[in-house]
C-alpha cells in the first residue's frame, strides 16, 4: 500500500496518548520504522513520578530505543533483597547476570525517554489534554484542548488514567493487595551504614506487619523510601506519622538515614490494582498501566510498560505496512502473551500477601536451588520461557482458578 497516499488522508499514522515509558517506547519504535507518530502528553517533562526500580529484561528494549544510560547517571541495580527484621531473616536475589537493570529517578528517566522519542522523529506535544477520541472503521479522531487530529491508529498509554478502559467501562478492580502508600525521597544519605546500599544497588523490601517498605538507592547518595499498606487503616491514620513510625522501628533505616534529609513532605498515593478487560479493539490498543496496574512489590510496572509497548508497536508496524490496521483482533495473540505476563506477576504478588511467600523462601531456598532460580526468573521479568515450573504452579493454583485466571 502506498504510504504517501495514506498520509494524505490522515494527519498521522499513529497517535499515542501518554508520555510515560509505555508511550515513549511505542512511539519511538514506530517512528524508527518510518511511521508518522504524534505523542500527546498532558504533563510538561520533567515531572515527578514514583516507581524507580527497573527489571533486567527491560535492557534489550532500551537498547532498541537507543537511549543512553550515561545521560542520567543512574544507579546500577544488582539485586533484590527481602528482609524481615523482626524475625532476623533475609534472602537476596542477584539480578544483573544477563542484563543490567538500573534504579532511576523517574523525572530524569521519563525526560530522557520523551526527548529520545522526539530525537527519533516523534511529534511530541506536551501540556496537551485529550478530551475525546473516536475509533471508527475508517479512522481514529482525537480532540484535545488545543486541536483535532486524525490517524490510522490509537495507542492508549495513559497509565492508571486508563482512558480507553474507563470509556468502555472495562476496568476490573483487584482487591486485597496494597491499598495505599506513603513515601518520600531522602538526600545526603552519607551514613556509613548506608554504604552497602550504594555498593550493591539492591532494592530492599522490608516486610512489616501492615505491608512492606521499599528502599531504593538512587544516584547522588539519594534514597526513595515508601511504606505500602495492605491491611485496613482508617483514613484518619493515613498520615506521615504512620510512615515515620515504621521507619523509626527499622534498625536498617534508622542507621542508614542518620543525617539524611527529606526532599519533600511525605506523600500519599492510592495503590489499588486493576485489570482492563478491553485492552484492544477497532483501531486501538492499550499498553502499560492502561492495560492493568499491579501492586509494585516486585517492581514490574516499568518493565510491563515497555514490554507491552514493544509488543503493540511491532505488531502494529506490520499491520500498517500491510494496510490491515483496522482488524479489531490485530493484537489478540500479543494480548494472550500480555495476560500470561500480567497474571504471572499478579499471582506472584498474591502469594506475597496471602501465602507468606517470602517467609517460605527463607526456609526452603537453601534446599531448593531450582525454586530460587524460578523465582529469580520472575523477579527479572523473564516471563515467557515456558520453562519456569514455579510460574506454572502459580497459574494453575486454586487461587488462580478462584480469581478466574485460567486461560493463559
PDB file of C-alpha atoms in Angstrom, residues 94-214:
ATOM      1  CA  UNK A  94      21.120 -11.333  42.229  1.00  0.00           C
ATOM      2  CA  UNK A  95      19.597  -9.687  39.145  1.00  0.00           C
ATOM      3  CA  UNK A  96      22.438  -8.434  36.946  1.00  0.00           C
ATOM      4  CA  UNK A  97      23.831 -11.664  35.484  1.00  0.00           C
ATOM      5  CA  UNK A  98      22.496 -11.362  31.905  1.00  0.00           C
ATOM      6  CA  UNK A  99      21.210  -7.792  31.641  1.00  0.00           C
ATOM      7  CA  UNK A 100      21.983  -4.697  33.695  1.00  0.00           C
ATOM      8  CA  UNK A 101      18.986  -3.071  35.412  1.00  0.00           C
ATOM      9  CA  UNK A 102      19.020   0.385  37.000  1.00  0.00           C
ATOM     10  CA  UNK A 103      17.447   2.374  39.806  1.00  0.00           C
ATOM     11  CA  UNK A 104      16.282   5.656  38.300  1.00  0.00           C
ATOM     12  CA  UNK A 105      14.865   8.999  39.291  1.00  0.00           C
ATOM     13  CA  UNK A 106      11.721   8.907  37.201  1.00  0.00           C
ATOM     14  CA  UNK A 107      11.648  12.617  36.379  1.00  0.00           C
ATOM     15  CA  UNK A 108      15.073  12.309  34.702  1.00  0.00           C
ATOM     16  CA  UNK A 109      14.326   8.915  33.172  1.00  0.00           C
ATOM     17  CA  UNK A 110      10.965   9.909  31.679  1.00  0.00           C
ATOM     18  CA  UNK A 111      12.500  13.130  30.336  1.00  0.00           C
ATOM     19  CA  UNK A 112      15.283  11.099  28.715  1.00  0.00           C
ATOM     20  CA  UNK A 113      12.703   8.813  27.112  1.00  0.00           C
ATOM     21  CA  UNK A 114      10.500  11.581  25.714  1.00  0.00           C
ATOM     22  CA  UNK A 115      13.494  13.550  24.414  1.00  0.00           C
ATOM     23  CA  UNK A 116      14.762  10.380  22.757  1.00  0.00           C
ATOM     24  CA  UNK A 117      11.372   9.908  21.100  1.00  0.00           C
ATOM     25  CA  UNK A 118      11.458  13.453  19.732  1.00  0.00           C
ATOM     26  CA  UNK A 119      15.036  12.984  18.519  1.00  0.00           C
ATOM     27  CA  UNK A 120      13.908   9.903  16.576  1.00  0.00           C
ATOM     28  CA  UNK A 121      11.157  11.706  14.727  1.00  0.00           C
ATOM     29  CA  UNK A 122       8.126  11.535  17.005  1.00  0.00           C
ATOM     30  CA  UNK A 123       5.991  14.690  17.000  1.00  0.00           C
ATOM     31  CA  UNK A 124       5.785  15.355  20.759  1.00  0.00           C
ATOM     32  CA  UNK A 125       3.053  17.610  22.179  1.00  0.00           C
ATOM     33  CA  UNK A 126       3.330  18.292  25.911  1.00  0.00           C
ATOM     34  CA  UNK A 127       0.826  20.101  28.138  1.00  0.00           C
ATOM     35  CA  UNK A 128      -1.994  18.993  25.851  1.00  0.00           C
ATOM     36  CA  UNK A 129      -5.038  17.124  27.154  1.00  0.00           C
ATOM     37  CA  UNK A 130      -7.005  14.547  25.173  1.00  0.00           C
ATOM     38  CA  UNK A 131     -10.687  15.409  25.528  1.00  0.00           C
ATOM     39  CA  UNK A 132     -12.365  12.920  23.223  1.00  0.00           C
ATOM     40  CA  UNK A 133     -11.481  10.009  20.935  1.00  0.00           C
ATOM     41  CA  UNK A 134     -13.413   8.109  18.306  1.00  0.00           C
ATOM     42  CA  UNK A 135     -12.184   4.839  16.786  1.00  0.00           C
ATOM     43  CA  UNK A 136     -14.246   4.141  13.670  1.00  0.00           C
ATOM     44  CA  UNK A 137     -13.977   1.627  10.862  1.00  0.00           C
ATOM     45  CA  UNK A 138     -12.107   4.067   8.628  1.00  0.00           C
ATOM     46  CA  UNK A 139     -10.108   6.276  11.023  1.00  0.00           C
ATOM     47  CA  UNK A 140      -9.268   7.492  14.513  1.00  0.00           C
ATOM     48  CA  UNK A 141     -10.305  11.007  15.532  1.00  0.00           C
ATOM     49  CA  UNK A 142      -8.778  12.717  18.560  1.00  0.00           C
ATOM     50  CA  UNK A 143      -9.884  16.029  20.034  1.00  0.00           C
ATOM     51  CA  UNK A 144      -7.664  17.787  22.564  1.00  0.00           C
ATOM     52  CA  UNK A 145      -7.886  21.075  24.411  1.00  0.00           C
ATOM     53  CA  UNK A 146      -5.759  22.588  21.640  1.00  0.00           C
ATOM     54  CA  UNK A 147      -6.650  20.926  18.332  1.00  0.00           C
ATOM     55  CA  UNK A 148      -8.143  17.970  16.458  1.00  0.00           C
ATOM     56  CA  UNK A 149      -6.256  15.152  14.707  1.00  0.00           C
ATOM     57  CA  UNK A 150      -6.945  12.070  12.609  1.00  0.00           C
ATOM     58  CA  UNK A 151      -4.879   8.902  12.421  1.00  0.00           C
ATOM     59  CA  UNK A 152      -4.924   5.301  11.311  1.00  0.00           C
ATOM     60  CA  UNK A 153      -4.468   4.005  14.864  1.00  0.00           C
ATOM     61  CA  UNK A 154      -4.583   4.987  18.535  1.00  0.00           C
ATOM     62  CA  UNK A 155      -2.344   3.693  21.323  1.00  0.00           C
ATOM     63  CA  UNK A 156      -3.596   4.303  24.845  1.00  0.00           C
ATOM     64  CA  UNK A 157      -0.584   4.729  27.127  1.00  0.00           C
ATOM     65  CA  UNK A 158      -2.344   6.951  29.659  1.00  0.00           C
ATOM     66  CA  UNK A 159      -1.249   4.899  32.662  1.00  0.00           C
ATOM     67  CA  UNK A 160      -3.650   4.451  35.540  1.00  0.00           C
ATOM     68  CA  UNK A 161      -5.953   7.025  33.950  1.00  0.00           C
ATOM     69  CA  UNK A 162      -6.739   4.131  31.555  1.00  0.00           C
ATOM     70  CA  UNK A 163      -8.525   6.330  29.025  1.00  0.00           C
ATOM     71  CA  UNK A 164      -9.999   3.596  26.826  1.00  0.00           C
ATOM     72  CA  UNK A 165     -10.739   1.220  29.690  1.00  0.00           C
ATOM     73  CA  UNK A 166     -12.775   3.843  31.517  1.00  0.00           C
ATOM     74  CA  UNK A 167     -14.564   4.883  28.335  1.00  0.00           C
ATOM     75  CA  UNK A 168     -15.537   1.266  27.742  1.00  0.00           C
ATOM     76  CA  UNK A 169     -16.220   0.595  31.440  1.00  0.00           C
ATOM     77  CA  UNK A 170     -13.886  -2.408  31.306  1.00  0.00           C
ATOM     78  CA  UNK A 171     -11.782  -1.685  34.415  1.00  0.00           C
ATOM     79  CA  UNK A 172     -11.944  -4.508  36.962  1.00  0.00           C
ATOM     80  CA  UNK A 173     -10.503  -3.819  40.378  1.00  0.00           C
ATOM     81  CA  UNK A 174      -8.161  -6.362  42.019  1.00  0.00           C
ATOM     82  CA  UNK A 175      -8.850  -6.404  45.743  1.00  0.00           C
ATOM     83  CA  UNK A 176      -6.762  -7.363  48.763  1.00  0.00           C
ATOM     84  CA  UNK A 177      -3.371  -6.201  47.516  1.00  0.00           C
ATOM     85  CA  UNK A 178      -1.680  -2.926  48.504  1.00  0.00           C
ATOM     86  CA  UNK A 179      -4.239  -0.248  49.356  1.00  0.00           C
ATOM     87  CA  UNK A 180      -2.128   2.905  49.605  1.00  0.00           C
ATOM     88  CA  UNK A 181       1.443   4.059  50.014  1.00  0.00           C
ATOM     89  CA  UNK A 182       3.257   6.795  51.917  1.00  0.00           C
ATOM     90  CA  UNK A 183       6.626   7.822  50.526  1.00  0.00           C
ATOM     91  CA  UNK A 184       9.353  10.413  50.156  1.00  0.00           C
ATOM     92  CA  UNK A 185      12.904  10.824  48.853  1.00  0.00           C
ATOM     93  CA  UNK A 186      15.959  11.469  51.015  1.00  0.00           C
ATOM     94  CA  UNK A 187      19.162  13.260  50.074  1.00  0.00           C
ATOM     95  CA  UNK A 188      22.549  13.496  51.795  1.00  0.00           C
ATOM     96  CA  UNK A 189      22.415   9.806  52.721  1.00  0.00           C
ATOM     97  CA  UNK A 190      26.033   9.724  53.886  1.00  0.00           C
ATOM     98  CA  UNK A 191      25.853   7.467  56.952  1.00  0.00           C
ATOM     99  CA  UNK A 192      28.422   4.677  56.869  1.00  0.00           C
ATOM    100  CA  UNK A 193      25.603   2.182  57.391  1.00  0.00           C
ATOM    101  CA  UNK A 194      24.180   3.223  54.002  1.00  0.00           C
ATOM    102  CA  UNK A 195      27.357   2.450  52.044  1.00  0.00           C
ATOM    103  CA  UNK A 196      26.311  -1.086  51.148  1.00  0.00           C
ATOM    104  CA  UNK A 197      23.072   0.243  49.662  1.00  0.00           C
ATOM    105  CA  UNK A 198      25.039   2.092  47.009  1.00  0.00           C
ATOM    106  CA  UNK A 199      27.753  -0.524  46.601  1.00  0.00           C
ATOM    107  CA  UNK A 200      25.229  -3.218  45.680  1.00  0.00           C
ATOM    108  CA  UNK A 201      22.458  -1.010  44.299  1.00  0.00           C
ATOM    109  CA  UNK A 202      19.975  -3.564  45.631  1.00  0.00           C
ATOM    110  CA  UNK A 203      16.336  -2.732  46.147  1.00  0.00           C
ATOM    111  CA  UNK A 204      15.369  -3.673  49.705  1.00  0.00           C
ATOM    112  CA  UNK A 205      11.906  -4.954  50.600  1.00  0.00           C
ATOM    113  CA  UNK A 206      11.386  -4.797  54.370  1.00  0.00           C
ATOM    114  CA  UNK A 207       8.380  -6.828  55.495  1.00  0.00           C
ATOM    115  CA  UNK A 208       6.266  -5.250  58.253  1.00  0.00           C
ATOM    116  CA  UNK A 209       3.006  -6.241  59.898  1.00  0.00           C
ATOM    117  CA  UNK A 210       0.791  -3.977  57.765  1.00  0.00           C
ATOM    118  CA  UNK A 211       2.599  -4.423  54.441  1.00  0.00           C
ATOM    119  CA  UNK A 212       6.136  -3.640  53.359  1.00  0.00           C
ATOM    120  CA  UNK A 213       8.701  -0.858  52.930  1.00  0.00           C
ATOM    121  CA  UNK A 214      10.638  -0.222  49.738  1.00  0.00           C
TER     122      UNK A 214
END
